[in-house]
Coordinates of C-alpha atoms in Angstrom, one line a residue:
M1 CA 2.1 -19.4 -2.0
G2 CA 3.3 -19.1 1.6
T3 CA 1.9 -18.3 5.0
D4 CA 4.4 -15.8 6.0
D5 CA 4.2 -12.0 5.6
T6 CA 6.7 -12.4 2.8
S7 CA 4.6 -14.9 0.9
A8 CA 3.3 -14.5 -2.7
G9 CA 0.4 -12.4 -1.6
A10 CA 2.4 -9.9 0.6
R11 CA 6.2 -10.3 0.1
L12 CA 8.2 -7.2 0.1
R13 CA 11.8 -6.5 -1.1
Q14 CA 13.6 -3.7 -1.2
C15 CA 23.5 9.2 -3.0
G16 CA 21.8 11.9 -2.2
R17 CA 24.4 14.2 -3.8
F18 CA 22.4 17.5 -3.6
L19 CA 20.4 18.8 -0.6
L20 CA 17.4 21.0 -1.4
P21 CA 16.3 23.7 0.9
A22 CA 13.5 22.9 3.3
L23 CA 10.1 22.7 1.6
M24 CA 7.0 24.0 3.3
L25 CA 4.3 21.6 2.3
T26 CA 0.7 22.1 3.2
A27 CA -0.7 19.0 4.8
L28 CA -4.4 18.5 4.1
L29 CA -5.5 17.1 7.5
A30 CA -8.5 15.3 6.3
S31 CA -11.4 15.4 8.8
T32 CA -13.6 13.0 6.8
G33 CA -11.9 9.8 7.9
H34 CA -13.8 7.4 10.1
A35 CA -12.8 4.8 12.6
A36 CA -14.0 1.4 11.4
D37 CA -13.4 -2.1 12.7
T38 CA -13.1 -3.3 9.1
V39 CA -9.4 -2.4 9.2
Y40 CA -9.0 -5.3 11.7
T41 CA -9.8 -7.8 8.9
I42 CA -7.0 -9.1 6.7
G43 CA -8.8 -10.2 3.6
N44 CA -7.9 -12.6 0.7
Y45 CA -4.8 -13.9 2.6
P46 CA -3.1 -16.9 1.0
V47 CA -2.3 -20.0 3.1
E48 CA -0.6 -23.2 2.3
A49 CA 0.6 -26.3 4.2
S50 CA 1.6 -29.9 3.8
A51 CA 1.0 -32.7 6.3
E52 CA 0.3 -36.4 6.6
N53 CA -3.2 -35.9 5.5
A54 CA -5.5 -33.2 4.1
V55 CA -7.2 -32.5 7.5
A56 CA -3.9 -32.0 9.3
A57 CA -2.6 -29.8 6.4
K58 CA -5.7 -27.6 6.6
E59 CA -5.3 -27.1 10.4
Q60 CA -1.7 -26.2 10.0
A61 CA -2.4 -23.8 7.1
I62 CA -5.0 -22.0 9.2
A63 CA -2.8 -21.8 12.3
D64 CA 0.2 -20.5 10.3
G65 CA -2.0 -18.2 8.2
Q66 CA -3.7 -16.4 11.2
Q67 CA -0.3 -15.8 12.8
A68 CA 1.1 -14.3 9.5
A69 CA -2.1 -12.3 9.0
F70 CA -1.8 -10.9 12.5
R71 CA 1.7 -9.6 11.6
S72 CA 0.3 -8.0 8.5
L73 CA -2.4 -6.4 10.6
L74 CA 0.2 -4.9 12.9
K75 CA 2.1 -3.4 9.9
R76 CA -1.1 -1.9 8.6
L77 CA -2.0 -0.2 11.9
V78 CA 1.5 0.8 13.2
P79 CA 3.6 3.6 11.8
V80 CA 6.9 2.4 10.4
T81 CA 8.7 4.4 13.1
Q82 CA 7.1 2.0 15.7
Y83 CA 8.0 -1.2 13.9
P84 CA 11.0 -2.0 16.2
K85 CA 8.5 -2.2 19.1
L86 CA 6.5 -5.0 17.4
Q87 CA 9.2 -7.4 18.5
K88 CA 7.5 -7.3 21.9
L89 CA 4.5 -8.9 20.3
A90 CA 6.4 -11.8 18.7
S91 CA 5.1 -14.3 21.2
V92 CA 1.4 -13.3 21.0
R93 CA -0.8 -16.1 19.9
A94 CA -2.9 -14.7 17.1
A95 CA -5.5 -17.5 17.5
E96 CA -6.6 -15.8 20.8
L97 CA -7.3 -12.6 19.0
V98 CA -9.1 -14.0 15.9
E99 CA -12.8 -13.2 15.8
G100 CA -13.7 -15.1 12.6
V101 CA -12.3 -16.9 9.6
K102 CA -13.9 -16.9 6.2
V103 CA -12.8 -19.1 3.3
R104 CA -12.4 -17.3 -0.1
S105 CA -11.1 -20.3 -2.1
E106 CA -9.5 -23.6 -1.3
R107 CA -8.1 -26.7 -2.9
N108 CA -6.3 -29.8 -1.5
S109 CA -4.7 -33.1 -2.3
R110 CA -4.1 -36.0 0.1
T111 CA -1.3 -34.1 1.8
D112 CA -1.5 -30.5 0.7
Y113 CA -3.9 -27.7 1.4
I114 CA -3.9 -24.3 -0.4
A115 CA -6.5 -21.6 0.2
S116 CA -7.3 -17.9 0.6
F117 CA -8.9 -16.7 3.8
D118 CA -10.3 -13.6 5.4
F119 CA -9.0 -13.3 9.0
A120 CA -11.1 -11.0 11.2
F121 CA -9.4 -9.9 14.5
Q122 CA -11.0 -8.6 17.6
A123 CA -10.7 -4.8 17.3
K124 CA -10.9 -4.0 21.0
S125 CA -8.5 -6.7 22.0
V126 CA -5.9 -5.6 19.5
R127 CA -6.3 -2.0 20.5
D128 CA -5.9 -2.9 24.2
L129 CA -2.8 -4.9 23.4
L130 CA -1.1 -2.1 21.5
R131 CA -1.9 0.5 24.2
R132 CA -0.7 -1.8 26.9
E133 CA 2.6 -2.2 25.1
G134 CA 2.9 1.5 24.4
I135 CA 2.8 1.1 20.6
A136 CA 1.3 3.9 18.6
F137 CA -1.2 3.0 16.0
V138 CA -3.8 4.4 13.6
D139 CA -7.1 2.6 12.9
E140 CA -9.1 5.4 11.4
Q141 CA -9.8 4.8 7.7
A142 CA -9.1 7.5 5.2
P143 CA -11.9 8.6 2.8
T144 CA -12.2 6.1 0.0
L145 CA -9.7 6.7 -2.9
T146 CA -10.5 6.1 -6.5
L147 CA -7.5 4.3 -8.2
V148 CA -7.2 3.8 -11.9
A149 CA -4.8 1.2 -13.0
V150 CA -3.1 2.1 -16.3
W151 CA -0.6 0.0 -18.3
R152 CA 1.7 1.7 -20.8
G153 CA 3.4 -0.2 -23.6
P154 CA 3.8 -3.9 -24.4
G155 CA 4.1 -6.8 -22.0
S156 CA 0.6 -6.7 -20.5
D157 CA -2.6 -4.8 -20.7
N158 CA -4.9 -2.7 -18.5
A159 CA -7.1 -5.7 -17.7
A160 CA -4.2 -7.7 -16.3
W161 CA -2.8 -4.8 -14.4
T162 CA -6.2 -4.1 -12.9
T163 CA -6.5 -7.7 -11.9
V164 CA -3.2 -7.4 -9.9
W165 CA -4.7 -4.6 -7.9
R166 CA -8.0 -6.5 -7.4
G167 CA -6.1 -9.3 -5.7
L168 CA -5.1 -6.9 -2.9
D169 CA -7.1 -6.3 0.3
L170 CA -8.4 -2.9 -0.9
E171 CA -11.7 -2.6 1.1
N172 CA -10.1 -3.2 4.5
A173 CA -7.0 -1.1 4.0
L174 CA -6.4 2.0 6.0
T175 CA -6.8 3.8 2.7
P176 CA -9.7 2.0 1.2
V177 CA -9.6 1.9 -2.6
N178 CA -12.3 2.0 -5.2
L179 CA -10.6 0.3 -8.1
Q180 CA -11.6 1.4 -11.6
P181 CA -10.4 0.3 -15.0
L182 CA -9.2 2.8 -17.6
R183 CA -12.3 4.3 -19.2
P184 CA -12.5 4.1 -23.0
D185 CA -13.3 7.8 -23.1
V186 CA -10.0 8.7 -21.6
G187 CA -7.7 9.2 -24.5
A188 CA -4.1 8.2 -25.1
E189 CA -3.1 11.8 -24.9
A190 CA -4.3 12.0 -21.3
V191 CA -2.5 8.8 -20.4
E192 CA 0.8 10.1 -21.8
G193 CA 0.2 13.4 -20.1
I194 CA -0.2 11.6 -16.7
A195 CA 3.2 9.9 -17.3
R196 CA 4.7 13.4 -17.7
A197 CA 2.8 14.8 -14.7
E198 CA 0.9 17.4 -16.7
P199 CA -1.9 19.1 -14.7
S200 CA -4.2 19.1 -17.7
A201 CA -4.0 15.3 -17.9
M202 CA -4.9 15.0 -14.3
R203 CA -7.8 17.2 -14.8
A204 CA -9.0 15.1 -17.7
F205 CA -8.9 12.0 -15.4
A206 CA -10.6 13.8 -12.5
G207 CA -13.4 14.9 -14.8
A208 CA -13.9 11.4 -16.3
Y209 CA -14.1 9.7 -12.9
A210 CA -15.7 12.6 -10.9
A211 CA -13.7 11.7 -7.8
E212 CA -12.3 14.1 -5.2
H213 CA -9.5 11.7 -4.2
L214 CA -8.1 10.1 -7.4
V215 CA -4.8 8.4 -8.0
V216 CA -3.6 6.9 -11.3
A217 CA -1.2 4.0 -11.1
V218 CA 0.8 3.9 -14.3
A219 CA 3.0 0.9 -14.9
Q220 CA 5.4 0.2 -17.7
Q221 CA 7.7 -2.7 -18.3
E222 CA 11.0 -2.1 -20.2
A223 CA 14.7 -3.1 -20.3
G224 CA 14.3 -5.7 -17.5
K225 CA 12.6 -3.2 -15.2
L226 CA 9.1 -2.3 -14.1
K227 CA 8.5 1.4 -13.6
L228 CA 5.5 2.4 -11.5
L229 CA 4.2 6.0 -11.2
L230 CA 1.5 7.1 -8.7
V231 CA 0.1 10.5 -9.5
G232 CA -3.0 12.3 -8.3
R233 CA -4.4 13.4 -5.0
D234 CA -5.2 11.2 -2.0
A235 CA -6.7 12.3 1.4
V236 CA -3.3 13.7 2.4
G237 CA -2.8 15.9 -0.6
P238 CA -1.1 16.0 -4.0
L239 CA 0.9 12.8 -4.8
Y240 CA 3.7 12.2 -7.3
L241 CA 5.8 9.1 -6.6
E242 CA 7.9 7.2 -9.1
R243 CA 9.6 3.8 -8.3
T244 CA 11.5 1.3 -10.4
Y245 CA 11.7 -2.5 -9.7
R246 CA 14.1 -5.0 -11.2
L247 CA 12.0 -7.7 -13.0
D248 CA 11.9 -11.0 -11.2
A249 CA 12.0 -14.2 -13.2
D250 CA 8.3 -14.3 -12.5
A251 CA 7.1 -10.9 -14.0
S252 CA 3.7 -11.3 -12.4
Y253 CA 5.3 -11.4 -9.0
T254 CA 7.1 -8.1 -9.7
R255 CA 3.8 -6.5 -10.8
E256 CA 2.1 -7.7 -7.6
L257 CA 5.0 -6.6 -5.5
S258 CA 4.9 -3.1 -6.9
A259 CA 1.1 -2.9 -6.2
V260 CA 1.6 -4.1 -2.6
I261 CA 4.2 -1.5 -1.9
A262 CA 2.1 1.2 -3.5
L263 CA -0.8 0.4 -1.3
R264 CA 1.4 0.4 1.8
T265 CA 2.8 3.8 0.7
L266 CA -0.7 5.2 0.6
E267 CA -1.4 3.8 4.0
G268 CA 1.9 5.2 5.3
R269 CA 1.0 8.7 4.1
W270 CA -2.3 8.5 6.0
K271 CA -0.6 7.2 9.2
A272 CA 1.9 10.1 8.9
I273 CA -0.7 12.8 9.2
K274 CA -3.0 11.1 11.6
G275 CA -0.2 10.2 14.0
G276 CA -0.4 7.3 16.4
S277 CA -2.7 6.8 19.4
G278 CA -2.2 4.7 22.5
G279 CA 1.6 4.9 22.6
S280 CA 4.2 7.2 24.0
A281 CA 5.7 8.1 20.6
G282 CA 2.9 10.6 19.7
P283 CA 2.3 11.6 16.1
T284 CA 4.9 10.7 13.5
L285 CA 4.6 14.2 12.1
S286 CA 3.6 17.4 13.8
A287 CA 1.5 19.8 11.8
A288 CA 1.2 23.1 13.5
G289 CA -1.1 25.3 11.5
G290 CA -1.5 22.6 8.9
R291 CA 2.1 23.1 7.5
I292 CA 5.0 20.6 7.8
D293 CA 8.7 21.4 7.3
L294 CA 10.4 18.7 5.2
L295 CA 14.0 18.5 4.3
I296 CA 14.3 16.5 1.1
A297 CA 17.4 15.1 -0.5
V298 CA 17.3 14.4 -4.2
E299 CA 19.8 12.7 -6.4
F300 CA 20.2 13.9 -10.0
R301 CA 22.7 13.7 -12.9
G302 CA 23.0 16.7 -15.1
M303 CA 21.1 19.9 -15.8
A304 CA 18.3 18.1 -17.7
E305 CA 17.3 15.9 -14.7
W306 CA 17.5 18.9 -12.3
Q307 CA 15.2 21.0 -14.6
D308 CA 12.7 18.1 -14.7
I309 CA 12.8 17.8 -10.9
S310 CA 12.4 21.5 -10.4
R311 CA 9.4 21.7 -12.7
K312 CA 7.6 18.9 -10.7
L313 CA 8.4 20.6 -7.4
S314 CA 7.3 24.0 -8.5
A315 CA 4.0 22.4 -9.6
T316 CA 3.3 20.9 -6.2
P317 CA 0.7 23.0 -4.4
G318 CA 1.9 24.3 -1.0
G319 CA 5.6 24.2 -1.8
D320 CA 7.9 27.1 -1.0
G321 CA 11.7 27.4 -1.4

């Protein structure tokens, strides 16, 4: 565990040969989102410190933790195009913006302190700070998304994969998540169909969970890699995203990393259509008439891969050209 934004709870790691014609994608500009101060809480955040005694270690852990949690809050609210401007806030004392601290769990020795906290920040003060510095932000929550965690193949199971997601700050996210396990009445055929992006499989999941906004997070571990597929529909629109991670020596870390990035991806999609308020940059995407022009570069090798890509693109609602 660590106290920085790159700690165990939130660390992040990270040619186009063919250029596709511009795609006209219909953006579903959701009007059901709501502004909520809950997004100004960073929940279940891990902290850790060592000092001469347990009391001093706890004080240090809280001080470091709230500073790191504030950095996570800024990345939640601010579109990625505005990240360079966050350097202007490097000297801000997070303690002056904290509204409350809640202990989730804690343990200590004579010199060490390890815990998990909820850090609630003052919504108005943070908004005023961002506006004063001319930094665009989004603090309107998207409609709640139902997410089903599915594990394919050996190496883990659905319960363990669901637990990884449960450890994230799902309730306070810009895109709040209602996490659901794989239902026993969803057959293996539907799971395999989801992995192949078959519309009938998605309809089977949607019927089983009765959710307007539903995303299935399918993970599979093989050949030293973790493959994660997000498929379904969020408040922005249809979603199909595939990403592969090299397995870390600690496989549980790689699974957690993939879930963290997936949640940030969902938040990033929402920020893209909502734009940013309070700054001079304006919206990150303009959506005149509800349509957005996107120029997409895709790398592929051979006709088989191209046919697979073409099939998925043609199945995407709102796509032309």
